[in-house]
Tab-separated table of C-alpha atoms in Angstrom:
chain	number	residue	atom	x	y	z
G	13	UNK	CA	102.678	110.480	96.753
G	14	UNK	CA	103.106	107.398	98.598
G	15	UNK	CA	106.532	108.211	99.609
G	16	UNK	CA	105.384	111.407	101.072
G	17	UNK	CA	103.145	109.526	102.926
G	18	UNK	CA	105.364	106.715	104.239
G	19	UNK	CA	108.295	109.223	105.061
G	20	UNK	CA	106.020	111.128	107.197
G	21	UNK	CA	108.282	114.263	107.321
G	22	UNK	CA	107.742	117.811	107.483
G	23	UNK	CA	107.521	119.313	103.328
G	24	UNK	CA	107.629	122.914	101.988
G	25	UNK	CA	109.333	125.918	102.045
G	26	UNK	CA	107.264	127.964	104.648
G	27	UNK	CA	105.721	127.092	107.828
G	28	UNK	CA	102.200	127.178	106.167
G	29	UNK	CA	103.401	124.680	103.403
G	30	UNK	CA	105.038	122.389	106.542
G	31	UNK	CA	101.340	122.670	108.494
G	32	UNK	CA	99.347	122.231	105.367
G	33	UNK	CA	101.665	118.777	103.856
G	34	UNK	CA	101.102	117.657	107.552
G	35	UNK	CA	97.570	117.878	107.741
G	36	UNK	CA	96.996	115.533	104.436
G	37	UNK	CA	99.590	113.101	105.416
G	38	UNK	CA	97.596	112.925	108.658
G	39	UNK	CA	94.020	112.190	106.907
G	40	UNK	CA	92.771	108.378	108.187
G	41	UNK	CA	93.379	107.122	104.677
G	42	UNK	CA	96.718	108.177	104.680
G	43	UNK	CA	97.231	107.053	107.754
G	44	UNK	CA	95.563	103.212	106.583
G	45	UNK	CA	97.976	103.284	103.766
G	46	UNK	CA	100.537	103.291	105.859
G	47	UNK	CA	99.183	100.836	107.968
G	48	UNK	CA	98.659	98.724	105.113
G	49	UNK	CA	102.561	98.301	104.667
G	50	UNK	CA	102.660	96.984	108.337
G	51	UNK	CA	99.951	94.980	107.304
G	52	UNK	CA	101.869	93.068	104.725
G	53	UNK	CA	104.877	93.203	106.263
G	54	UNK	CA	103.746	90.863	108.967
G	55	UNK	CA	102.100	88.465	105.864
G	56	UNK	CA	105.619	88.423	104.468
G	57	UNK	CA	106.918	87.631	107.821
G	58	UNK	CA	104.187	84.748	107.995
G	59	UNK	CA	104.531	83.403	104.688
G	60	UNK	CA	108.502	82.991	105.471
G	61	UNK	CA	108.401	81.397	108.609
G	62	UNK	CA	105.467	78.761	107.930
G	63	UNK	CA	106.495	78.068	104.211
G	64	UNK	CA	108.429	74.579	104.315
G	65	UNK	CA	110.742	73.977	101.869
G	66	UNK	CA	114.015	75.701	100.785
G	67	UNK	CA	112.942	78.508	98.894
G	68	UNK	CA	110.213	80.939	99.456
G	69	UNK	CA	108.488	83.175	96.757
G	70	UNK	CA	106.815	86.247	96.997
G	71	UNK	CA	105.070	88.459	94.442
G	72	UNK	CA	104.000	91.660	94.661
G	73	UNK	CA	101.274	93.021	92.155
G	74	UNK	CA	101.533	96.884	91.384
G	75	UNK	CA	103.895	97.046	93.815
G	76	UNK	CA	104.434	100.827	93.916
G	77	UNK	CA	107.452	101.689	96.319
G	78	UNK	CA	107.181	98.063	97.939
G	79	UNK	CA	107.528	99.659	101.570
G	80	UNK	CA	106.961	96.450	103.193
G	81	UNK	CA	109.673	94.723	101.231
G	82	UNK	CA	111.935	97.992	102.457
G	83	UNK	CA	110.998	97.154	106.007
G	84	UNK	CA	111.310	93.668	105.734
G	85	UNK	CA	115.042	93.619	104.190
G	86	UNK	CA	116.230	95.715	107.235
G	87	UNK	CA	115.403	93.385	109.561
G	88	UNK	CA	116.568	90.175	107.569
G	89	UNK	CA	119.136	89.164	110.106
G	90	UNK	CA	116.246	87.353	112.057
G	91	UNK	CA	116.021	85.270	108.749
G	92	UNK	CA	119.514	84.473	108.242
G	93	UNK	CA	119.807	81.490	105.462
G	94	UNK	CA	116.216	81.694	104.872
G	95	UNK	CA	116.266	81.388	101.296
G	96	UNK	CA	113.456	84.198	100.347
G	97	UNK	CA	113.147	85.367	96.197
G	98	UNK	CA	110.853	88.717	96.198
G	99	UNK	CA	109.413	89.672	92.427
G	100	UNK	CA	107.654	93.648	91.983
G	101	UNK	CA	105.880	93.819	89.219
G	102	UNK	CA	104.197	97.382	87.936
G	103	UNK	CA	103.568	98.710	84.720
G	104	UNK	CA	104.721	102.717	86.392
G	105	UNK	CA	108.554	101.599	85.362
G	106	UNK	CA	109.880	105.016	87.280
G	107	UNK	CA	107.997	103.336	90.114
G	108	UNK	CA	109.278	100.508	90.052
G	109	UNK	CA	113.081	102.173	89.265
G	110	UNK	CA	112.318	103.804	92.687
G	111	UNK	CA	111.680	100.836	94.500
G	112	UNK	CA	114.828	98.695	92.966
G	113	UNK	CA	116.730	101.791	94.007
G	114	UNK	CA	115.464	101.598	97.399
G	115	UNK	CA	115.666	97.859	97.944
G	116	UNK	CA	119.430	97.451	96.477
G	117	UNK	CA	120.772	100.181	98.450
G	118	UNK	CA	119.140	98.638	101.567
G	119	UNK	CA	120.292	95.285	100.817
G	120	UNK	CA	123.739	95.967	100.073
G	121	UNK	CA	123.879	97.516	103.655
G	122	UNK	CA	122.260	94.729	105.135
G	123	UNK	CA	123.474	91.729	102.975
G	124	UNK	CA	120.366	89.588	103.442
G	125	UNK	CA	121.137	87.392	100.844
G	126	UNK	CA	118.172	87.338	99.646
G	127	UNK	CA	116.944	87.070	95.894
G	128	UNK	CA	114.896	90.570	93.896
G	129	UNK	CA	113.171	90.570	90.287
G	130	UNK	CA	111.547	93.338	89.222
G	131	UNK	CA	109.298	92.917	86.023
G	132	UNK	CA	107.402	95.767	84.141
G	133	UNK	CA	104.315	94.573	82.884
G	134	UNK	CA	101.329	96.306	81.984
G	135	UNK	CA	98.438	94.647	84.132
G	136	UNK	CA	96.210	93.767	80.917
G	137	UNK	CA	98.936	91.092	80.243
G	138	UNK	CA	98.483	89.389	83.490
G	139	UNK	CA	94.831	89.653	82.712
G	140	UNK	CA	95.198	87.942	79.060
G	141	UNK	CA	98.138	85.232	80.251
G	142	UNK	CA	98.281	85.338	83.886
G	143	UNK	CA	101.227	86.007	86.643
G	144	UNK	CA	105.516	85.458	85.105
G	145	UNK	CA	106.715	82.132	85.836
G	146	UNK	CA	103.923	81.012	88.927
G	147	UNK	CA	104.513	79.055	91.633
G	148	UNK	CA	104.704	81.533	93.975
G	149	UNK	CA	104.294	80.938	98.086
G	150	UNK	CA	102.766	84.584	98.423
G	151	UNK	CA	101.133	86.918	96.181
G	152	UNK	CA	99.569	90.300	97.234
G	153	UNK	CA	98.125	93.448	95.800
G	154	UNK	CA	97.219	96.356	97.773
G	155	UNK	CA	96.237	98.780	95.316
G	156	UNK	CA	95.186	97.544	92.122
G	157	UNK	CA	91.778	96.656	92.772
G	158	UNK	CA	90.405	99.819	93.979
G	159	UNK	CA	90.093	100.640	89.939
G	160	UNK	CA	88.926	97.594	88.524
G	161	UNK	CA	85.062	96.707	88.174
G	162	UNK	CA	83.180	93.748	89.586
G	163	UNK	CA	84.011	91.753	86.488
G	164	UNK	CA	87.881	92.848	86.205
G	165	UNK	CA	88.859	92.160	89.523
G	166	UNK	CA	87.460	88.682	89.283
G	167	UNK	CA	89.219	87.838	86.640
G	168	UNK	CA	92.092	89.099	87.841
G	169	UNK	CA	92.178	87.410	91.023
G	170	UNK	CA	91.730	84.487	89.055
G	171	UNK	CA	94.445	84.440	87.873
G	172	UNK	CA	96.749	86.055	90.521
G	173	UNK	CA	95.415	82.569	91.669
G	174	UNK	CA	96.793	80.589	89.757
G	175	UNK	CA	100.227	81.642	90.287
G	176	UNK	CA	100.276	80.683	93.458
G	177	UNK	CA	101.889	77.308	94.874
G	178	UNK	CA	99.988	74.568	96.452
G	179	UNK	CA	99.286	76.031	99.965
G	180	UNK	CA	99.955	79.287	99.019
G	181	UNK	CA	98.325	82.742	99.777
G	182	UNK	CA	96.271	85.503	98.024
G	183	UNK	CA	96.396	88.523	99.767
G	184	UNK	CA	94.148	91.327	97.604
G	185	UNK	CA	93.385	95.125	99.095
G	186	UNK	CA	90.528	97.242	98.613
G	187	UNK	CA	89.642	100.486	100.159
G	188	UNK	CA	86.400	100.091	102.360
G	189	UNK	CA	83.621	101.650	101.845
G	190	UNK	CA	83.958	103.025	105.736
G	191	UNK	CA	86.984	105.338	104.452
G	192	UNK	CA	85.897	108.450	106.461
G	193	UNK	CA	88.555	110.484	103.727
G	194	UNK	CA	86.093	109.858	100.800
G	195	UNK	CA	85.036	113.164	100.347
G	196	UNK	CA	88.243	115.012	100.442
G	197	UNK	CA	89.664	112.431	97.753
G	198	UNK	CA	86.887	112.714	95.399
G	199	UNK	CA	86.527	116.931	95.359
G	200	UNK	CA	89.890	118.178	96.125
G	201	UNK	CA	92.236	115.710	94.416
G	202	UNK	CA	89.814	114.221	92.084
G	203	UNK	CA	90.540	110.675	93.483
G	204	UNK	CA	87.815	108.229	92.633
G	205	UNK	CA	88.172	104.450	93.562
G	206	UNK	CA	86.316	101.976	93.686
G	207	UNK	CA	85.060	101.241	96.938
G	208	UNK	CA	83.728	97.655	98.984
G	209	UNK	CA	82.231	96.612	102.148
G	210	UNK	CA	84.006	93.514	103.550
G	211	UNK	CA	80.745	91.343	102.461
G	212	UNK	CA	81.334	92.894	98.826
G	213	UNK	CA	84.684	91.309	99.068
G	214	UNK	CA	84.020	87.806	99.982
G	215	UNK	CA	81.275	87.646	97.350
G	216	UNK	CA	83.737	88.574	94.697
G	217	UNK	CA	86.277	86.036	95.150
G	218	UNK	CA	84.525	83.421	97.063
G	219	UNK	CA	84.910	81.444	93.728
G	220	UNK	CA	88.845	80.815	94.743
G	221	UNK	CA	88.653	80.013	98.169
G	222	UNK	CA	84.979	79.364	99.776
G	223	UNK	CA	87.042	79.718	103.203
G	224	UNK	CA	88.382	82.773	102.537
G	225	UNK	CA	88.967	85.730	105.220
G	226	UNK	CA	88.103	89.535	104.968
G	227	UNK	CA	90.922	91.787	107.298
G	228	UNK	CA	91.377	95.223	108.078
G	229	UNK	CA	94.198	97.462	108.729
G	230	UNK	CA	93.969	98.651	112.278
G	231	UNK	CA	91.156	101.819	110.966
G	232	UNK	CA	89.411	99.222	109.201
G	233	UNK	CA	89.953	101.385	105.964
G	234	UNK	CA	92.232	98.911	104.228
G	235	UNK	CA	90.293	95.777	103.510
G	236	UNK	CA	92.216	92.433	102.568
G	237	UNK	CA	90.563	89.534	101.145
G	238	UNK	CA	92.942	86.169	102.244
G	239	UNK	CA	92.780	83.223	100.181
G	240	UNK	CA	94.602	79.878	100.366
G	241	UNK	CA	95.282	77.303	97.353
């Protein structure tokens, strides 16, 4: 599903099918969620140039097809000898199959030079034991937290937390309550998330970073709650 959203192309065998795939790819969520990989895109490009040191690490947290890591790779030249190790982690392993496909056949075009780790992991162990090996510059998870209770996502941005570096970022997503698609989701595809006002959001993890930020993709659908270590 997210690919047919990110590809934006024209699906089915009949003109009706074409005009009806359209229309849903079109919906404003559909349209955040791809917003939301431009979004993170530009936190990768962020994290990269601002991170001192020789080697950057990033970590993505049910990382699904990892578009922004796709879009990033292709324009690695601007990065040359940047020194940049990117981890996916999801417990969907033909997701993340798809993704490593993706990424390896880009970067073998583009030689970036860059380092990829992709670890499936079922999300209750990073709730029990935390994030693989830690220390990482970035971590971010777009769509994970739209199913977890009050109580869940704490802990897990706990300790998402604490895998990051000194200095380093927390990036976590949430749908917004302001998602003008809500109805469609919930009675046509049976969708049901979890939903949360940007206050909700800075209540819930103003335990990590008192300081922390609350941004929105461009339709304000996409919420992202930014913390720093």
């Amino acid at each position: 599903m997210m690919n047919h959203l990110y590809r934006n192309e024209l699906v089915g065998a009949t003109l009706f099918d074409q005009c009806m795939h359209k229309y849903f790819i079109d919906e404003p969520a559909a349209k955040a969620v791809k917003n939301r990989a431009a979004y993170l895109l530009e936190k990768i490009r962020g994290c990269i140039q601002n991170t001192p040191g020789d080697v950057v690490r990033i970590l993505a947290v049910a990382s699904g097809p990892a578009m922004e890591q796709q879009m990033f790779i292709k324009d690695a030249a601007k990065h040359a000898g940047k020194k940049v190790q990117f981890t996916c982690l999801d417990q969907d392993e033909e997701s993340l199959k798809h993704a490593q496909k993706q990424i390896m056949s880009i970067d073998r075009f583009v030689a970036s030079g860059f380092e990829f780790k992709f670890i499936n992991l079922a999300i209750k162990n990073i709730l029990a034991r935390g994030v693989p090996d830690g220390g990482y510059d970035l971590i971010y998870s777009a769509g994970l937290f739209d199913y977890f209770t009050d109580p869940v996502a704490q802990m897990a941005g706990a300790k998402l937390f604490e895998g990051l570096n000194k200095n380093g970022t927390l990036v976590i997503g949430n749908f917004s309550k302001d998602n003008p698609s809500r109805p469609f989701m919930e009675m046509v595809l049976e969708w049901h998330l979890l939903y949360r006002s940007p206050d909700e959001m800075a209540a819930l993890f103003k335990g990590l970073d008192p300081n922390l930020k609350v941004e929105k993709e461009p339709l304000g659908i996409n919420l992202f709650a930014i913390m720093k270590k």
